[in-house]
Amino acid sequence: MKRIAFVFGTRPEAIKMFPVVHAFARAEGFRPLVILTGQHREMLDQVMAVADLKADVDLNLMKPGQSLTELTANVLTAVSPVLAELKPDMVLVQGDTTTAFMGALAAFYNRIPVAHVEAGLRSGNKYSPYPEETNRRMVAQVADLHLAPTERSRNSLLAEGFAPDTIHVTGNTVVDALQWIKAKLDADPAARAKVEGDLPQPALGKRMILVTNHRRENFDTGIASVARGLAELARSENVQIIFPVHLNPNVQGPVKQILGDVPNVHLLPPLSYLPFAALMMHAHLIVTDSGGVQEEAPAVGVPVLVTRDTTERPEGVEAGTALLIGPDGGRIVGEVKRLLHDAAAYAAMSRAHNPFGDGKASGRIVEIVRRWFQSQKG
Ligand code: UD1
Ligand code: UDP
């Protein structure tokens, strides 16, 4: 029986890891151990509840307004002794957060093999996304298995000199997560009606724009500029803007100040994955700087304007569903107006694709890990 430790702590890691934990729990010969750093609290708990996951260890590390330095030090200091005590056979980390980086480093310090889920995404700019681009590169340095979501991410790892037999293309587990959620909504119409009933109701004749924004590199001016652009759109266009606001105080502050009293703008607390997925499916347009939402929007066929200067996920842009527009409010107003009034431009961006995966990534990861253990015997 191989014991596989999953170290995660933020909302997006939990969303992208839960299908993998489910898959290892179903597979023969493995026992998953869930170690939460608690880098996030409420936003992590929302996912744990919907995915029906229980933590084996919860380090509960989140502090309000935490700095990168203290969080990083705290995660390493807390995770390392847990791994030393539990001695799992492998540690899985996901993506590019502080938890992923420090979870991988703690495993390395304890000489435990590391598998990196969602390996090889690169923007090429170490400050964008900040600090995630660099976190992800550093995880790669200690990973024994690189689980790349796409061919592009595999090629980036090959170009950096990682051994071909350590890199496997799996698809992104976010597609597994979204399909699981869709199936849950479809299987229970009463639950779906309840989820949808709790959301702001569609305003007659208004098109709904779903917004999320939280990137650290946009804190100084970007988030305020995005918010001013949205305010102008809410006042000048026949739209309803729904914006679940990330709990980071650097986001809450400017967003509430600029958009708090604007008609046709609904500022909501972060939503659980079920209602958020339902909103994505009903949205006319999505405006976001989120990594995960960029990957989900093509799967639901909703055009997505990405309020970032770079993306390590160009597959959505290449598939035609995403447009990289930066965090400038004026540009957002221009691009949203174009998509609201140019039906052909809107239709061209509205086809559903799955450039990031086919929903079967988690099962592939189980088999790749199984083969890795078999290869170690010989
Ligand atoms: C983190 C990740 C980022 C990821 C994002 C997803 C790093 C460096 N950043 O950024 O890659 O895209 O999560 O959302 O790993 N807070 C709460 N409750 C919560 C979550 C956050 O109150 O459930 C508040 C706290 O004040 C916390 C602050 O948000 O101190 C910042 O959280 P942190 O995880 O450091 O950064 P994020 O901006 O969330
Ligand atoms: N999400 C959610 N509720 C929300 C906003 C987003 O469940 O109110 C989901 C979204 O569907 C995606 C993930 O959270 O799967 C993205 O997380 P986030 O934007 O926090 O992080 P990123 O992907 O940018 O690292």
Coordinates of C-alpha atoms and ligand atoms in Angstrom, one line a residue:
M1 CA 0.0 0.0 0.0
K2 CA 1.6 3.3 -1.1
R3 CA 0.7 6.3 1.0
I4 CA 0.3 9.4 -1.2
A5 CA 0.4 12.8 0.7
F6 CA -1.5 15.7 -0.9
V7 CA -0.2 19.0 0.4
F8 CA -2.4 21.9 -0.5
G9 CA -3.9 25.0 1.1
T10 CA -5.6 27.5 -1.3
R11 CA -8.9 27.4 -3.2
P12 CA -7.5 26.7 -6.7
E13 CA -5.3 23.9 -5.4
A14 CA -8.2 22.3 -3.6
I15 CA -10.4 22.5 -6.8
K16 CA -7.7 21.0 -8.9
M17 CA -6.6 18.3 -6.4
F18 CA -10.0 17.0 -5.2
P19 CA -10.5 14.8 -8.4
V20 CA -6.9 13.5 -7.9
V21 CA -7.6 12.6 -4.3
H22 CA -10.9 10.9 -5.3
A23 CA -9.0 8.9 -7.9
F24 CA -6.3 7.7 -5.6
A25 CA -8.9 6.9 -3.0
R26 CA -10.7 4.7 -5.5
A27 CA -7.5 3.0 -6.9
E28 CA -6.1 -0.2 -5.5
G29 CA -2.8 -0.1 -3.8
F30 CA -2.9 3.6 -2.7
R31 CA -3.9 5.4 0.4
P32 CA -4.3 9.2 0.1
L33 CA -3.3 11.5 3.0
V34 CA -4.7 15.0 2.8
I35 CA -2.4 17.6 4.5
L36 CA -3.8 21.1 4.4
T37 CA -1.6 24.1 5.1
G38 CA -4.7 26.3 5.5
Q39 CA -3.0 29.0 3.5
H40 CA -6.6 30.0 2.8
R41 CA -9.4 29.3 5.3
E42 CA -12.9 30.1 4.3
M43 CA -12.2 29.7 0.6
L44 CA -10.5 26.4 1.1
D45 CA -13.2 25.1 3.4
Q46 CA -15.8 25.8 0.8
V47 CA -14.1 23.4 -1.6
M48 CA -13.4 20.7 1.0
A49 CA -17.2 20.7 1.8
V50 CA -18.4 20.5 -1.8
A51 CA -15.9 17.8 -2.7
D52 CA -16.6 15.9 0.4
L53 CA -12.9 15.7 1.4
K54 CA -11.6 15.3 5.0
A55 CA -8.2 16.5 6.1
D56 CA -5.9 14.1 7.8
V57 CA -3.8 17.1 9.0
D58 CA -4.9 20.7 9.0
L59 CA -2.1 23.2 9.8
N60 CA -4.5 26.1 9.8
L61 CA -1.7 28.6 8.9
M62 CA -3.7 31.5 7.4
K63 CA -3.2 34.9 9.1
P64 CA -5.2 38.0 7.9
G65 CA -3.1 40.1 5.5
Q66 CA -0.2 37.6 5.6
S67 CA 3.0 38.6 3.9
L68 CA 4.7 36.3 1.4
T69 CA 7.7 36.0 3.5
E70 CA 6.0 35.0 6.8
L71 CA 3.6 32.7 4.9
T72 CA 6.5 31.0 3.1
A73 CA 8.5 30.5 6.3
N74 CA 5.5 29.2 8.2
V75 CA 4.5 26.7 5.6
L76 CA 8.0 25.2 5.4
T77 CA 8.4 25.1 9.1
A78 CA 4.9 23.5 9.7
V79 CA 4.9 21.0 6.8
S80 CA 8.4 19.5 7.1
P81 CA 7.9 17.9 10.6
V82 CA 4.5 16.5 9.5
L83 CA 6.1 14.8 6.5
A84 CA 9.0 13.6 8.8
E85 CA 6.4 12.0 11.1
L86 CA 4.0 10.6 8.5
K87 CA 6.7 9.4 6.1
P88 CA 4.5 9.1 3.0
D89 CA 5.8 7.3 -0.1
M90 CA 5.2 10.3 -2.3
V91 CA 4.1 14.0 -2.0
L92 CA 1.8 15.5 -4.6
V93 CA 1.7 19.3 -4.9
Q94 CA -0.3 21.3 -7.4
G95 CA 0.5 24.5 -9.4
D96 CA 2.4 27.5 -8.2
T97 CA 1.3 28.7 -4.8
T98 CA 3.4 29.3 -1.8
T99 CA 2.0 26.0 -0.4
A100 CA 3.0 24.1 -3.5
F101 CA 6.5 25.5 -3.5
M102 CA 7.1 24.9 0.3
G103 CA 5.3 21.6 0.2
A104 CA 7.7 20.4 -2.5
L105 CA 10.7 21.8 -0.7
A106 CA 9.6 20.1 2.6
A107 CA 9.3 16.8 0.8
F108 CA 12.7 17.2 -0.7
Y109 CA 14.3 18.0 2.7
N110 CA 12.7 14.8 4.0
R111 CA 14.0 12.9 0.9
I112 CA 10.4 12.0 -0.2
P113 CA 9.7 11.8 -3.9
V114 CA 7.6 14.7 -5.3
A115 CA 5.1 14.7 -8.2
H116 CA 4.1 18.1 -9.5
V117 CA 0.5 18.4 -10.8
E118 CA 0.1 21.2 -13.5
A119 CA 3.8 21.4 -14.2
G120 CA 5.5 23.4 -17.0
L121 CA 3.2 26.4 -17.4
R122 CA 5.4 29.4 -18.2
S123 CA 4.8 33.1 -18.9
G124 CA 8.6 33.7 -19.3
N125 CA 8.4 36.7 -17.0
K126 CA 9.5 36.0 -13.4
Y127 CA 7.4 38.8 -12.0
S128 CA 4.2 37.9 -13.9
P129 CA 2.3 36.2 -12.4
Y130 CA 4.1 37.2 -9.2
P131 CA 5.3 35.1 -7.4
E132 CA 3.6 32.2 -9.1
E133 CA 5.8 32.0 -12.2
T134 CA 8.9 31.6 -10.1
N135 CA 7.2 29.3 -7.5
R136 CA 6.3 26.9 -10.3
R137 CA 9.8 26.9 -11.7
M138 CA 11.2 26.1 -8.3
V139 CA 8.8 23.2 -7.7
A140 CA 10.1 21.8 -11.0
Q141 CA 13.7 21.7 -9.6
V142 CA 12.7 19.2 -6.8
A143 CA 10.0 17.2 -8.7
D144 CA 10.6 13.6 -9.7
L145 CA 7.5 13.5 -11.8
H146 CA 6.3 16.5 -13.9
L147 CA 2.6 16.1 -14.7
A148 CA 2.1 18.5 -17.5
P149 CA -1.4 19.5 -18.5
T150 CA -0.7 20.1 -22.2
E151 CA 1.9 19.5 -24.9
R152 CA 3.0 23.1 -24.6
S153 CA 3.8 22.7 -20.9
R154 CA 5.7 19.5 -21.7
N155 CA 7.7 21.3 -24.3
S156 CA 8.6 24.0 -21.9
L157 CA 10.0 21.5 -19.4
L158 CA 11.9 19.7 -22.2
A159 CA 13.4 23.0 -23.3
E160 CA 14.6 23.6 -19.7
G161 CA 16.4 20.2 -19.8
F162 CA 14.1 18.0 -17.6
A163 CA 14.4 14.3 -18.5
P164 CA 11.7 13.3 -21.0
D165 CA 10.8 10.1 -19.1
T166 CA 9.9 12.3 -16.0
I167 CA 7.4 14.4 -18.0
H168 CA 3.9 13.1 -18.7
V169 CA 1.0 15.0 -20.4
T170 CA -2.1 14.4 -18.4
G171 CA -4.6 17.2 -19.2
N172 CA -5.5 19.7 -16.5
T173 CA -7.4 18.3 -13.5
V174 CA -9.5 21.5 -13.5
V175 CA -11.6 19.9 -16.3
D176 CA -12.1 16.8 -14.2
A177 CA -13.3 19.1 -11.4
L178 CA -15.6 21.1 -13.6
Q179 CA -17.2 17.9 -15.1
W180 CA -17.7 16.5 -11.6
I181 CA -19.4 19.6 -10.5
K182 CA -21.6 19.7 -13.7
A183 CA -22.6 16.1 -13.1
K184 CA -23.5 17.0 -9.5
L185 CA -25.7 19.9 -10.7
D186 CA -27.3 17.8 -13.5
A187 CA -28.0 14.8 -11.2
D188 CA -30.0 16.8 -8.7
P189 CA -32.4 19.4 -10.3
A190 CA -33.7 20.4 -6.9
A191 CA -30.2 21.1 -5.6
R192 CA -29.4 23.0 -8.8
A193 CA -32.6 25.1 -8.4
K194 CA -31.6 25.9 -4.9
V195 CA -28.0 26.9 -5.9
E196 CA -29.3 29.1 -8.7
G197 CA -32.1 30.5 -6.6
D198 CA -29.5 31.8 -4.1
L199 CA -27.7 33.8 -6.8
P200 CA -28.6 37.3 -7.9
Q201 CA -31.5 36.8 -10.3
P202 CA -31.0 37.6 -14.0
A203 CA -32.1 41.2 -14.6
L204 CA -34.6 41.4 -17.5
G205 CA -32.9 42.1 -20.8
K206 CA -29.5 42.6 -19.1
R207 CA -26.5 40.5 -20.1
M208 CA -24.5 39.1 -17.2
I209 CA -20.7 39.8 -16.9
L210 CA -19.0 37.6 -14.3
V211 CA -15.9 39.1 -12.8
T212 CA -13.0 37.9 -10.6
N213 CA -9.7 39.7 -9.9
H214 CA -7.1 39.1 -7.3
R215 CA -3.5 39.0 -8.7
R216 CA -0.7 40.4 -6.6
E217 CA 1.0 42.1 -9.5
N218 CA -2.3 44.2 -10.0
F219 CA -2.6 45.4 -6.4
D220 CA -0.9 48.8 -6.9
T221 CA -3.1 50.1 -9.7
G222 CA -4.5 47.3 -11.7
I223 CA -7.5 46.2 -9.5
A224 CA -8.6 49.8 -9.1
S225 CA -8.4 50.4 -12.8
V226 CA -10.4 47.2 -13.5
A227 CA -13.0 48.4 -11.0
R228 CA -13.3 51.8 -12.6
G229 CA -13.8 50.2 -16.0
L230 CA -16.5 48.0 -14.7
A231 CA -18.2 51.0 -13.0
E232 CA -18.3 52.8 -16.4
L233 CA -19.7 49.7 -18.1
A234 CA -22.4 49.2 -15.4
R235 CA -23.5 52.9 -15.9
S236 CA -23.4 53.0 -19.7
E237 CA -24.4 49.5 -20.9
N238 CA -27.4 47.2 -20.4
V239 CA -25.4 44.8 -18.2
Q240 CA -25.5 43.1 -14.8
I241 CA -22.1 42.7 -13.3
I242 CA -21.6 39.9 -10.8
F243 CA -18.3 40.0 -8.9
P244 CA -17.5 37.5 -6.1
V245 CA -14.7 39.4 -4.3
H246 CA -11.6 37.5 -3.1
L247 CA -11.0 37.9 0.6
N248 CA -7.5 39.4 0.3
P249 CA -7.8 42.8 1.9
N250 CA -5.8 44.3 -1.0
V251 CA -8.6 43.3 -3.2
Q252 CA -11.6 44.0 -0.9
G253 CA -10.4 47.5 -0.3
P254 CA -10.4 49.1 -3.8
V255 CA -13.2 46.9 -5.2
K256 CA -15.7 47.9 -2.4
Q257 CA -14.6 51.5 -2.5
I258 CA -15.1 51.9 -6.2
L259 CA -18.0 49.5 -6.9
G260 CA -19.8 49.3 -3.6
D261 CA -22.6 51.7 -4.5
V262 CA -22.7 51.3 -8.3
P263 CA -26.1 50.2 -9.7
N264 CA -26.2 46.9 -11.7
V265 CA -23.0 45.7 -9.8
H266 CA -23.4 42.8 -7.4
L267 CA -20.4 42.4 -5.1
L268 CA -20.6 39.0 -3.5
P269 CA -18.5 37.0 -1.0
P270 CA -16.4 34.3 -2.6
L271 CA -18.8 31.6 -3.8
S272 CA -18.6 27.9 -3.3
Y273 CA -17.7 26.0 -6.5
L274 CA -21.2 24.8 -7.2
P275 CA -22.8 28.3 -7.5
F276 CA -19.7 29.7 -9.1
A277 CA -19.7 27.0 -11.8
A278 CA -23.5 27.7 -12.3
L279 CA -22.7 31.4 -12.8
M280 CA -19.9 30.7 -15.3
M281 CA -22.4 28.6 -17.4
H282 CA -25.0 31.5 -17.4
A283 CA -22.5 34.3 -18.0
H284 CA -22.5 36.3 -21.3
L285 CA -18.9 37.2 -20.7
I286 CA -16.2 36.6 -18.1
V287 CA -13.6 39.2 -17.0
T288 CA -10.9 37.7 -14.9
D289 CA -7.2 37.4 -14.0
S290 CA -7.7 34.0 -12.4
G291 CA -5.7 31.1 -13.7
G292 CA -8.4 28.5 -13.1
V293 CA -11.2 30.5 -14.5
Q294 CA -9.1 31.1 -17.7
E295 CA -9.1 27.3 -18.0
E296 CA -12.7 26.8 -17.2
A297 CA -14.2 29.4 -19.5
P298 CA -13.3 27.6 -22.8
A299 CA -14.8 24.4 -21.4
V300 CA -18.2 26.2 -20.9
G301 CA -17.8 28.2 -24.1
V302 CA -18.0 31.6 -22.5
P303 CA -15.7 34.4 -23.9
V304 CA -13.1 35.4 -21.3
L305 CA -11.2 38.7 -21.2
V306 CA -8.0 38.2 -19.2
T307 CA -7.0 41.3 -17.2
R308 CA -3.3 40.4 -17.2
D309 CA -0.3 41.5 -19.2
T310 CA 1.0 37.9 -19.6
T311 CA -0.5 34.5 -19.4
E312 CA 1.2 31.1 -18.8
R313 CA -2.0 29.6 -20.2
P314 CA -2.0 30.8 -23.9
E315 CA -3.9 27.7 -25.0
G316 CA -7.2 29.6 -24.3
V317 CA -6.1 32.5 -26.4
E318 CA -5.1 30.2 -29.2
A319 CA -8.4 28.3 -29.0
G320 CA -10.1 31.7 -29.5
T321 CA -12.1 31.8 -26.3
A322 CA -9.7 34.1 -24.4
L323 CA -8.3 37.5 -25.1
L324 CA -5.4 38.9 -23.1
I325 CA -6.2 42.6 -22.5
G326 CA -4.3 43.7 -19.3
P327 CA -5.7 45.4 -16.2
D328 CA -6.4 48.7 -17.8
G329 CA -10.0 50.0 -17.2
G330 CA -10.2 51.9 -20.5
R331 CA -9.2 48.8 -22.5
I332 CA -11.8 46.7 -20.6
V333 CA -14.5 49.1 -21.5
G334 CA -13.5 49.1 -25.1
E335 CA -13.3 45.3 -25.4
V336 CA -16.5 44.6 -23.5
K337 CA -18.4 47.1 -25.6
R338 CA -17.0 45.5 -28.8
L339 CA -18.2 42.0 -27.7
L340 CA -21.6 43.4 -26.6
H341 CA -22.3 45.0 -29.9
D342 CA -20.4 42.9 -32.5
A343 CA -22.3 39.7 -32.7
A344 CA -19.8 38.1 -35.1
A345 CA -16.9 38.8 -32.7
Y346 CA -18.9 37.4 -29.8
A347 CA -19.9 34.3 -31.7
A348 CA -16.3 33.7 -32.7
M349 CA -15.2 33.6 -29.1
S350 CA -18.2 31.5 -27.8
R351 CA -17.4 28.0 -29.1
A352 CA -16.8 25.4 -26.3
H353 CA -13.4 23.8 -26.4
N354 CA -11.3 21.9 -24.0
P355 CA -7.7 22.9 -24.8
F356 CA -6.6 22.3 -21.2
G357 CA -7.8 18.7 -20.8
D358 CA -10.5 16.1 -21.4
G359 CA -11.7 15.4 -17.8
K360 CA -9.6 12.2 -17.5
A361 CA -6.4 13.7 -16.0
S362 CA -6.8 12.3 -12.5
G363 CA -7.0 8.7 -13.7
R364 CA -3.9 9.2 -15.8
I365 CA -2.0 10.6 -12.8
V366 CA -2.8 7.5 -10.8
E367 CA -1.5 5.2 -13.5
I368 CA 1.7 7.3 -14.0
V369 CA 2.4 7.3 -10.3
R370 CA 1.8 3.5 -10.2
R371 CA 4.3 3.0 -13.1
W372 CA 6.8 5.3 -11.4
F373 CA 6.7 3.1 -8.2
Q374 CA 7.1 -0.1 -10.4
S375 CA 10.1 1.5 -12.2
Q376 CA 11.8 2.2 -8.9
K377 CA 11.8 -1.5 -8.0
G378 CA 13.9 -2.6 -10.9
Ligands
UD1_1 C1 -3.0 32.9 -3.2 C2 -1.9 32.4 -4.1 C3 -2.2 32.6 -5.6 C4 -3.6 32.1 -5.9 C5 -4.6 32.6 -5.0 C6 -5.9 31.9 -5.3 C7 0.4 32.6 -3.3 C8 1.6 33.4 -3.2 N1 -0.7 33.1 -3.8 O1 -3.1 34.3 -3.3 O2 -1.3 32.0 -6.4 O3 -3.9 32.5 -7.2 O4 -4.2 32.3 -3.6 O5 -7.0 32.5 -4.7 O6 0.5 31.4 -3.0 N2 -8.0 35.4 2.9 C9 -9.0 35.1 3.8 N3 -9.7 33.9 3.7 C10 -9.4 33.0 2.7 C11 -8.4 33.3 1.8 C12 -7.7 34.5 1.9 O7 -9.3 35.9 4.6 O8 -10.0 32.0 2.7 C13 -7.2 36.7 3.0 C14 -6.3 36.7 4.2 O9 -6.3 38.0 4.7 C15 -5.0 36.3 3.6 C16 -5.0 37.1 2.3 O10 -6.4 36.9 1.9 O11 -3.9 36.8 4.5 C17 -4.0 36.6 1.3 O12 -4.0 35.2 1.1 P1 -2.8 34.5 0.4 O13 -3.0 33.0 0.2 O14 -1.5 34.9 1.0 O15 -2.8 35.2 -1.1 P2 -3.8 35.2 -2.2 O16 -3.8 36.5 -2.8 O17 -5.1 34.5 -1.8
UDP2 N1 -13.9 30.1 -7.9 C1 -14.9 29.7 -7.0 N2 -15.6 30.7 -6.4 C2 -15.4 32.1 -6.6 C3 -14.4 32.4 -7.6 C4 -13.7 31.4 -8.2 O1 -15.2 28.6 -6.7 O2 -16.0 32.9 -6.0 C5 -13.2 29.0 -8.5 C6 -13.0 29.0 -10.0 O3 -14.1 28.3 -10.7 C7 -11.7 28.3 -10.2 C8 -10.9 28.7 -9.0 O4 -11.8 29.1 -8.0 O5 -11.8 26.9 -10.3 C9 -9.9 29.7 -9.3 O6 -9.3 30.1 -8.0 P1 -8.6 31.6 -7.9 O7 -9.1 32.5 -8.9 O8 -8.7 31.9 -6.5 O9 -7.1 31.2 -8.1 P2 -6.2 31.1 -9.4 O10 -6.8 30.1 -10.3 O11 -6.0 32.4 -10.0 O12 -4.9 30.6 -8.9

